[in-house]
């Protein structure tokens, strides 16, 4: 079902209530998502982005209910990852000569994905497309989060079609932010930022400054996932500016795996010491296997320091700790401190190996970590609490 956005703009996307995983299994999307596509009818007619391939038949059928496809003058592809371009092959079979406006990099990605010699028109920042009363102004946004990404500004209605930027994996029948639960939207926007945008934070800072410098009047910011920002445009832009600037809160997160509960007991005793020394600090103790990996990463994003613990197994750390460490490294967090811990029986390499991995991941290592042989007794529990208290002092230095 299409939805009216303005007199000229109609939402023609797909709400995916079933989606629980995105990017293969890399990202959990427990609240579903949407692939937003917009039809702009001025003197010329423009389709802005499409939807994910599994919905191609449905998308084309519904679009035909909305418009004679031959009336579409231009297609604009702000970003060509499969969730937005997947329907292009089905659509282009119907209207094969329609020009596709995208960046040069966008063209190479579309050619690489679909191997079709479509009618590509390359655009760059500042290029304009006159569509009647309104103009579309293109703004390249390379590496937010792919090299092909751009945003499109529509004059008159003052809409910034921002694609993935400001998006949320969040299924809702509500079109606008002010019609839904703002705390859920912010949570999903933050999860999206952490897991997709964070490695490119320096580009975010530059692009926000560039867009603000253009003095565009913004009545709507329409991303390609989730709701359209209408009431809270200033808030989401302010949050992006803060998230991009080495974000942290007064939080310490302990992430652990455990085989026979010793490393879990270590995590809890260290946390007790942290709490004693810094009662107002938010502390999260997260089993790496009992919690969603992408939610754990959001907690890392919020933290000023993390402690990662694993028992030693086969001269290394557990597979689950290996997985979260790899994700932490890839997300390129900044301005965070770290240490490691873990129980062991004989060889005991895990804590040292975790420390080295976190160091490679650009965390400031606070100390050499702490290990416990077999299971902690009461005396060791006291030492772990003391370690936690000292950790607070060390990260404050
Ligand atoms: Fe929503 Fe990068 O695709």
Coordinates of C-alpha atoms in Angstrom, one line a residue, residues 1 11-13 44 47 53 77 103 117 173 180-181 190 201 227 234 240 263 277 305 317 336 346 348 359 377 380:
X1 CA 0.0 0.0 0.0
X11 CA 6.0 6.3 -0.3
X12 CA 6.0 3.1 -2.3
X13 CA 8.4 1.0 -0.3
X44 CA 8.5 14.9 -14.4
X47 CA 11.3 6.9 -8.6
X53 CA 15.1 -8.5 -4.3
X77 CA 19.5 5.3 -6.9
X103 CA 27.1 8.2 -8.7
X117 CA 24.0 -2.1 -19.7
X173 CA 3.0 1.3 9.7
X180 CA 5.8 6.3 16.8
X181 CA 7.7 5.6 20.1
X190 CA 21.8 4.0 17.6
X201 CA 32.4 8.4 11.7
X227 CA 10.3 6.1 9.7
X234 CA 17.3 18.4 14.9
X240 CA 24.7 11.7 14.7
X263 CA 35.0 -16.6 34.3
X277 CA 34.6 2.6 43.5
X305 CA 35.9 1.2 29.0
X317 CA 39.9 -18.1 23.8
X336 CA 37.8 3.6 24.7
X346 CA 47.0 -25.1 33.0
X348 CA 46.2 -19.8 30.6
X359 CA 45.3 -3.4 21.6
X377 CA 37.8 -18.9 46.3
X380 CA 40.4 -14.5 45.1

